Short mmCIF file of C-alpha atoms in Angstrom, two decimals:
data_model
loop_
_atom_site.label_atom_id
_atom_site.label_comp_id
_atom_site.label_asym_id
_atom_site.label_seq_id
_atom_site.Cartn_x
_atom_site.Cartn_y
_atom_site.Cartn_z
CA MET A 21 0.00 0.00 0.00
CA ASP A 22 1.31 3.43 -0.97
CA VAL A 23 1.14 5.55 2.19
CA PHE A 24 1.94 8.81 0.39
CA PRO A 25 -0.72 9.49 -2.27
CA SER A 26 0.30 12.06 -4.82
CA GLU A 27 -3.10 13.76 -4.89
CA VAL A 28 -6.55 13.99 -3.43
CA TYR A 29 -8.75 12.17 -5.90
CA PRO A 30 -11.44 14.32 -7.53
CA SER A 31 -14.37 12.91 -5.57
CA ILE A 32 -14.19 14.00 -1.92
CA ASP A 33 -16.93 11.94 -0.31
CA ALA A 34 -16.43 12.39 3.43
CA ILE A 35 -15.27 14.98 5.94
CA ASP A 36 -15.22 15.02 9.75
CA HIS A 37 -13.76 17.00 12.65
CA SER A 38 -12.26 15.21 15.64
CA PRO A 39 -13.36 16.19 19.18
CA ASP A 40 -10.30 18.46 19.45
CA GLY A 41 -10.75 20.04 16.03
CA LYS A 42 -8.55 17.98 13.71
CA LEU A 43 -9.89 17.54 10.18
CA ALA A 44 -10.09 14.36 8.10
CA ILE A 45 -11.21 13.98 4.51
CA GLY A 46 -11.69 10.87 2.41
CA SER A 47 -11.57 10.89 -1.38
CA SER A 48 -12.30 8.38 -4.12
CA LYS A 49 -10.91 7.76 -7.59
CA LEU A 50 -14.06 6.85 -9.48
CA THR A 51 -12.43 6.58 -12.91
CA GLY A 52 -9.62 4.55 -14.38
CA ARG A 53 -8.49 1.00 -13.88
CA TYR A 54 -8.27 1.09 -10.08
CA TRP A 55 -11.03 2.59 -7.95
CA ASN A 56 -8.95 3.31 -4.89
CA GLY A 57 -9.07 6.19 -2.42
CA SER A 58 -7.07 8.34 -0.04
CA LEU A 59 -7.22 9.65 3.51
CA TRP A 60 -5.96 13.15 4.37
CA LEU A 61 -5.56 14.59 7.87
CA PHE A 62 -5.08 18.20 8.99
CA LYS A 63 -3.86 18.82 12.53
CA THR A 64 -5.53 22.22 12.83
CA PRO A 65 -8.37 23.74 10.79
CA ASP A 66 -6.04 26.58 9.76
CA GLN A 67 -3.99 24.08 7.74
CA ALA A 68 -6.95 23.67 5.41
CA PRO A 69 -7.61 26.99 3.62
CA ASP A 70 -11.15 28.36 3.37
CA SER A 71 -11.63 26.95 -0.12
CA ILE A 72 -9.09 24.57 -1.57
CA TYR A 73 -8.68 22.40 -4.61
CA ALA A 74 -6.78 19.13 -4.23
CA PRO A 75 -4.86 19.75 -0.98
CA ASP A 76 -1.39 18.21 -1.16
CA ASN A 77 1.50 17.37 1.15
CA LYS A 78 2.22 21.07 1.69
CA HIS A 79 -1.10 21.51 3.45
CA CYS A 80 -1.83 18.24 5.24
CA SER A 81 -0.23 16.74 8.34
CA CYS A 82 -0.34 13.15 7.09
CA CYS A 83 -2.05 11.09 4.41
CA ALA A 84 -2.46 7.55 3.13
CA SER A 85 -3.71 5.66 0.11
CA THR A 86 -6.54 3.17 0.55
CA ASP A 87 -7.41 0.08 -1.45
CA ALA A 88 -10.97 1.26 -2.12
CA GLY A 89 -12.91 4.48 -2.40
CA CYS A 90 -14.25 6.31 0.64
CA THR A 91 -17.98 6.41 1.39
CA ASP A 92 -17.93 7.75 4.96
CA LEU A 93 -15.56 8.42 7.84
CA THR A 94 -15.79 9.36 11.49
CA TRP A 95 -13.30 10.15 14.24
CA LEU A 96 -13.40 7.68 17.13
CA ASP A 97 -11.27 9.88 19.39
CA GLU A 98 -8.40 12.35 18.99
CA LYS A 99 -6.13 9.74 17.35
CA ARG A 100 -8.29 7.05 15.76
CA LEU A 101 -10.86 7.15 12.98
CA ALA A 102 -13.05 4.74 11.04
CA PHE A 103 -12.99 4.80 7.23
CA ALA A 104 -15.89 3.17 5.35
CA SER A 105 -15.12 1.81 1.89
CA ASP A 106 -16.98 0.92 -1.27
CA ASN A 107 -15.56 -2.62 -1.05
CA GLY A 108 -17.62 -3.35 2.08
CA ILE A 109 -14.71 -3.00 4.53
CA ILE A 110 -14.41 -0.57 7.45
CA GLU A 111 -10.82 0.39 8.17
CA ILE A 112 -9.63 1.65 11.56
CA TRP A 113 -6.75 4.13 11.28
CA SER A 114 -4.53 5.72 13.92
CA THR A 115 -2.20 8.72 13.90
CA GLY A 116 1.21 8.86 15.53
CA GLU A 117 2.00 10.91 18.63
CA SER A 118 3.37 13.76 16.52
CA PHE A 119 0.48 13.50 14.04
CA ASN A 120 2.85 13.21 11.09
CA GLU A 121 2.03 9.63 10.13
CA VAL A 122 -1.00 7.38 9.96
CA GLU A 123 -1.28 3.60 10.12
CA ILE A 124 -4.06 1.08 9.75
CA LEU A 125 -4.99 -0.82 12.92
CA ALA A 126 -7.77 -3.14 11.75
CA ASN A 127 -10.05 -4.16 8.90
CA LEU A 128 -13.66 -4.85 9.89
CA THR A 129 -15.13 -7.23 7.33
CA GLY A 130 -18.59 -8.71 6.98
CA HIS A 131 -20.65 -6.55 4.64
CA ASP A 132 -21.27 -7.95 1.16
CA ASP A 133 -21.68 -4.60 -0.58
CA ILE A 134 -20.78 -0.91 -0.26
CA VAL A 135 -20.83 0.47 3.28
CA GLN A 136 -22.98 3.58 2.98
CA SER A 137 -22.78 5.04 6.48
CA ILE A 138 -21.04 4.61 9.84
CA SER A 139 -21.55 6.18 13.28
CA VAL A 140 -19.75 5.90 16.63
CA ASN A 141 -21.56 5.84 19.98
CA CYS A 142 -21.00 8.36 22.77
CA ASP A 143 -18.44 6.34 24.74
CA ARG A 144 -16.48 5.56 21.56
CA VAL A 145 -16.46 1.78 21.98
CA LYS A 146 -19.00 0.79 19.31
CA ILE A 147 -19.71 1.75 15.75
CA VAL A 148 -22.73 0.92 13.62
CA SER A 149 -22.66 0.53 9.84
CA GLY A 150 -25.31 0.40 7.13
CA SER A 151 -24.77 -1.12 3.70
CA LEU A 152 -26.25 -1.66 0.26
CA ASP A 153 -26.45 -5.35 1.27
CA MET A 154 -29.55 -4.29 3.32
CA SER A 155 -27.90 -5.16 6.62
CA ILE A 156 -26.85 -3.20 9.70
CA ARG A 157 -23.85 -4.29 11.70
CA VAL A 158 -22.69 -3.28 15.18
CA TRP A 159 -18.95 -3.49 15.87
CA ASP A 160 -17.03 -3.74 19.14
CA LEU A 161 -13.92 -1.60 18.68
CA GLU A 162 -11.96 -3.21 21.51
CA ARG A 163 -12.51 -6.70 20.14
CA GLU A 164 -12.45 -5.48 16.54
CA ALA A 165 -15.39 -7.76 15.82
CA CYS A 166 -19.02 -7.64 14.76
CA THR A 167 -21.36 -8.25 17.71
CA ASP A 168 -24.75 -7.89 16.00
CA THR A 169 -26.13 -8.13 12.47
CA PHE A 170 -29.65 -6.89 11.75
CA GLN A 171 -31.85 -7.41 8.68
CA GLY A 172 -34.68 -5.03 9.58
CA HIS A 173 -34.82 -3.31 6.19
CA SER A 174 -35.93 -4.75 2.86
CA ASP A 175 -33.66 -2.55 0.74
CA ALA A 176 -30.34 -0.70 0.90
CA VAL A 177 -29.48 1.03 4.18
CA HIS A 178 -28.35 4.57 3.37
CA GLY A 179 -27.87 6.12 6.81
CA VAL A 180 -27.19 5.17 10.42
CA CYS A 181 -26.67 7.47 13.39
CA PHE A 182 -26.19 6.86 17.11
CA ARG A 183 -28.37 8.99 19.37
CA GLN A 184 -26.58 11.71 21.32
CA GLU A 185 -25.44 10.59 24.80
CA GLU A 186 -26.82 7.09 24.24
CA LYS A 187 -24.55 4.05 24.14
CA GLU A 188 -27.06 1.58 22.74
CA ILE A 189 -29.62 3.54 20.68
CA PHE A 190 -29.32 4.48 17.00
CA ALA A 191 -31.55 5.16 14.01
CA SER A 192 -31.36 3.86 10.44
CA ALA A 193 -32.74 5.05 7.10
CA SER A 194 -33.37 2.81 4.11
CA GLU A 195 -34.32 2.82 0.44
CA ASP A 196 -37.44 0.90 1.50
CA GLY A 197 -38.75 4.22 2.87
CA SER A 198 -38.55 3.34 6.54
CA ILE A 199 -36.81 4.85 9.56
CA ILE A 200 -36.10 2.36 12.36
CA LEU A 201 -35.04 3.12 15.93
CA TRP A 202 -32.78 0.44 17.40
CA ASP A 203 -32.17 -0.22 21.12
CA LEU A 204 -29.44 -2.80 21.61
CA ARG A 205 -30.54 -3.42 25.21
CA ASN A 206 -33.77 -5.07 24.06
CA ASP A 207 -34.30 -8.64 22.90
CA LYS A 208 -36.32 -7.19 20.01
CA PRO A 209 -34.30 -4.05 19.33
CA ALA A 210 -36.16 -2.63 16.30
CA ARG A 211 -38.98 -0.07 16.51
CA ARG A 212 -40.27 1.27 13.19
CA LEU A 213 -40.72 5.03 13.47
CA LEU A 214 -41.70 5.88 9.89
CA ASN A 215 -42.49 4.01 6.70
CA SER A 216 -42.93 4.84 3.03
CA SER A 217 -46.44 6.20 3.65
CA HIS A 218 -44.97 9.16 5.56
CA HIS A 219 -42.96 10.42 2.58
CA SER A 220 -43.01 9.67 -1.13
CA ALA A 221 -39.21 9.71 -1.49
CA ALA A 222 -36.68 7.45 0.19
CA PRO A 223 -34.69 8.77 3.19
CA LEU A 224 -30.95 9.02 2.58
CA CYS A 225 -29.43 10.49 5.75
CA LEU A 226 -30.27 11.41 9.32
CA ALA A 227 -28.90 13.27 12.33
CA TRP A 228 -29.83 13.78 15.98
CA ASP A 229 -29.85 17.13 17.71
CA GLN A 230 -27.75 17.62 20.86
CA THR A 231 -30.61 16.69 23.21
CA GLY A 232 -31.43 13.44 21.42
CA LYS A 233 -35.10 14.48 21.21
CA TYR A 234 -35.18 15.55 17.57
CA LEU A 235 -34.28 13.49 14.51
CA ALA A 236 -33.64 15.23 11.18
CA ILE A 237 -34.02 13.28 7.93
CA GLY A 238 -32.89 14.13 4.40
CA TYR A 239 -34.68 12.63 1.39
CA LYS A 240 -34.07 11.84 -2.26
CA ASP A 241 -36.47 14.55 -3.45
CA GLY A 242 -34.48 17.32 -1.74
CA SER A 243 -36.74 17.72 1.26
CA ILE A 244 -35.85 17.65 4.96
CA SER A 245 -38.08 16.83 7.90
CA CYS A 246 -37.50 16.94 11.64
CA TYR A 247 -39.38 14.76 14.12
CA ASP A 248 -39.82 14.98 17.87
CA LEU A 249 -39.38 11.42 19.14
CA ARG A 250 -41.87 12.17 21.92
CA ASN A 251 -44.59 12.68 19.28
CA ILE A 252 -43.75 11.00 16.00
CA ASP A 253 -47.16 11.49 14.36
CA GLN A 254 -46.30 14.77 12.62
CA PRO A 255 -42.96 16.43 11.80
CA VAL A 256 -42.21 19.59 13.76
CA PHE A 257 -40.50 20.94 10.68
CA LYS A 258 -40.63 20.12 6.97
CA ARG A 259 -39.00 22.01 4.13
CA LYS A 260 -37.63 21.39 0.63
CA PRO A 261 -34.45 23.49 0.37
CA HIS A 262 -32.97 21.25 -2.34
CA CYS A 263 -34.16 19.84 -5.65
CA ARG A 264 -32.03 16.66 -5.66
CA ASP A 265 -30.69 14.04 -3.23
CA VAL A 266 -29.88 15.31 0.27
CA ASN A 267 -26.58 13.60 1.07
CA ALA A 268 -25.98 14.74 4.66
CA VAL A 269 -27.62 16.72 7.45
CA ALA A 270 -26.16 17.91 10.77
CA PHE A 271 -27.24 20.13 13.65
CA CYS A 272 -24.86 22.88 14.73
CA PRO A 273 -23.44 22.14 18.22
CA LYS A 274 -23.15 25.84 19.08
CA ARG A 275 -26.48 26.93 17.53
CA PRO A 276 -28.92 24.07 18.21
CA SER A 277 -31.64 25.45 15.92
CA TRP A 278 -29.34 25.48 12.86
CA LEU A 279 -29.62 22.42 10.64
CA ALA A 280 -27.14 22.20 7.77
CA SER A 281 -27.65 20.09 4.66
CA VAL A 282 -25.79 19.34 1.42
CA SER A 283 -27.14 17.95 -1.82
CA ASN A 284 -26.51 16.78 -5.36
CA ASP A 285 -27.94 20.15 -6.46
CA CYS A 286 -24.55 21.63 -5.44
CA ILE A 287 -26.11 23.78 -2.70
CA VAL A 288 -25.16 24.08 0.96
CA ASN A 289 -28.20 25.10 3.00
CA ILE A 290 -28.77 25.96 6.66
CA LEU A 291 -32.28 25.91 8.07
CA ASP A 292 -33.13 27.89 11.18
CA LEU A 293 -35.79 25.75 12.78
CA ASN A 294 -36.87 28.53 15.13
CA ALA A 295 -37.44 30.96 12.25
CA ASN A 296 -39.00 28.21 10.12
CA GLN A 297 -36.90 29.12 7.08
CA SER A 298 -33.49 28.86 5.42
CA CYS A 299 -31.05 31.34 6.91
CA TYR A 300 -28.06 30.60 4.64
CA GLN A 301 -27.42 29.18 1.18
CA ASN A 302 -24.16 28.77 -0.70
CA ASN A 303 -23.67 27.52 -4.28
CA ASP A 304 -19.86 27.73 -4.57
CA HIS A 305 -19.59 23.98 -5.12
CA LYS A 306 -19.58 23.04 -8.81
CA ASP A 307 -20.49 19.37 -8.46
CA PHE A 308 -22.33 17.10 -6.02
CA VAL A 309 -21.82 18.18 -2.39
CA ARG A 310 -21.29 14.94 -0.53
CA ASP A 311 -20.66 15.63 3.14
CA LEU A 312 -20.40 18.26 5.87
CA SER A 313 -19.00 18.70 9.37
CA TRP A 314 -19.30 21.36 12.07
CA SER A 315 -16.04 22.26 13.82
CA PRO A 316 -16.18 21.89 17.62
CA VAL A 317 -13.39 24.47 17.93
CA ASP A 318 -14.22 27.49 15.76
CA GLY A 319 -17.88 26.64 15.09
CA CYS A 320 -17.56 26.84 11.30
CA LEU A 321 -19.14 24.44 8.82
CA ARG A 322 -16.94 22.64 6.29
CA THR A 323 -18.36 20.96 3.20
CA CYS A 324 -16.80 18.75 0.53
CA GLY A 325 -17.84 17.39 -2.84
CA TRP A 326 -17.00 15.91 -6.18
CA ASP A 327 -15.52 19.20 -7.38
CA THR A 328 -12.44 18.52 -5.18
CA GLN A 329 -13.32 21.49 -3.00
CA ILE A 330 -13.40 21.88 0.76
CA ILE A 331 -15.32 25.04 1.59
CA ARG A 332 -15.39 26.73 4.98
CA HIS A 333 -18.59 28.51 5.98
CA THR A 334 -17.94 30.72 9.01
CA THR A 335 -20.54 31.69 11.59
CA THR A 336 -20.10 35.29 10.43
CA MET A 337 -21.05 34.32 6.87
CA ILE A 338 -24.06 32.40 8.16
CA GLU A 339 -25.20 35.23 10.44
CA GLU A 340 -24.87 37.75 7.62
CA GLY A 341 -27.05 35.49 5.50
CA MET A 342 -29.55 35.28 8.35
CA ASP A 343 -29.63 39.08 8.72
CA ALA A 344 -30.35 39.43 5.01
CA LYS A 345 -33.18 36.91 5.31
CA VAL A 346 -34.62 38.73 8.32
CA ASN A 347 -34.55 42.09 6.54
CA LYS A 348 -36.26 40.57 3.53
CA THR A 349 -38.89 38.93 5.74
CA VAL A 350 -39.59 42.19 7.60
CA ALA A 351 -40.15 44.01 4.32
CA LEU A 352 -42.44 41.25 3.09
CA GLU A 353 -44.47 41.22 6.31
CA THR A 354 -44.92 44.98 6.12
CA SER A 355 -46.43 44.73 2.66
CA VAL A 356 -48.67 41.85 3.72
CA ILE A 357 -49.94 43.75 6.73
CA ALA A 358 -50.93 46.61 4.44
CA ARG A 359 -53.22 44.19 2.57
CA VAL A 360 -54.73 42.43 5.53
CA GLY A 361 -57.64 44.88 5.70
CA CYS A 362 -58.76 43.69 2.23
CA ASN A 363 -58.23 39.97 1.82
CA GLY A 364 -54.71 39.09 3.04
CA VAL A 365 -53.79 36.44 5.64
CA ILE A 366 -50.65 36.48 7.79
CA SER A 367 -49.11 33.12 8.64
CA THR A 368 -47.15 32.74 11.90
CA VAL A 369 -44.71 30.18 13.28
CA ASN A 370 -46.12 27.85 15.92
CA LYS A 371 -43.82 28.54 18.87
CA SER A 372 -44.49 25.13 20.34
CA ASN A 373 -42.39 23.77 17.48
CA LEU A 374 -39.32 25.84 18.28
CA ILE A 375 -36.08 24.01 19.00
CA GLU A 376 -34.60 25.28 22.26
#
């Protein structure tokens, strides 16, 4: 295995910040004879410029080639990360003490098709994976072994996500249209939350808010919904900020009402659930936007895509976008109020649906 790739391959499919702010990206070479990939690590966010094409050895702290393309990655702690591959294998990587080298610790095998999504639990000892083989697997990181395999879906599993502050509870999203909540403490762990009757398009990705009460879901038709697990009958929020597949969603740790999403329509969008509208949109990506990650250090949002770009969206940029939206809304409301005396109707946000 070549541990010093000469380039980031054009398709950057995954990005994630470690708990202490390090940055990892995974790229895939989706053309040519060999469909391999690469892993690139940045010790500090400042090492990755605001918008970069094909970062090389001058920018990164360490890098490695992989035998297959990247589909997802997640930091396990400050030194280890899991790398999901399109060959069905999950690789566990570790950095050196000086963060100038990276080595593979283990290969977790068992899936028979592409691993679409992985997630680590809150105490960092288990990961869950979902695959095109329609199965979900739970892995013990200390034993480096699969402890559970579930076949609760009848089609490809696109997304899995552990619930915040929960060691044994996660959700899954499938091409069969269903969302299932899993509790590993139970003999019958699966509880179907939603099925295809709740939405016409298949769910592709999901994310929990910091409280673990709200679950956001991104769909193939570009729409996003958010459900309160205490009352699953109706979504507390539903919008369609995109016109194509929603590839990833994530709540902002520092602003709990902000929900970021990226899509194949090349747009980065942030919904303010309290204001019931989009507060920020960016179309600087020139190809599919594949993943996103909020920094726990500086609070910015970083996005990546098939245009070989990593774009940094600062809180200042987002707040400026929000101010512009607010000013536009105020002007619109003023004109509506002027027509209310005739036949106009003013719609208001139900405050019981606000995310605290």
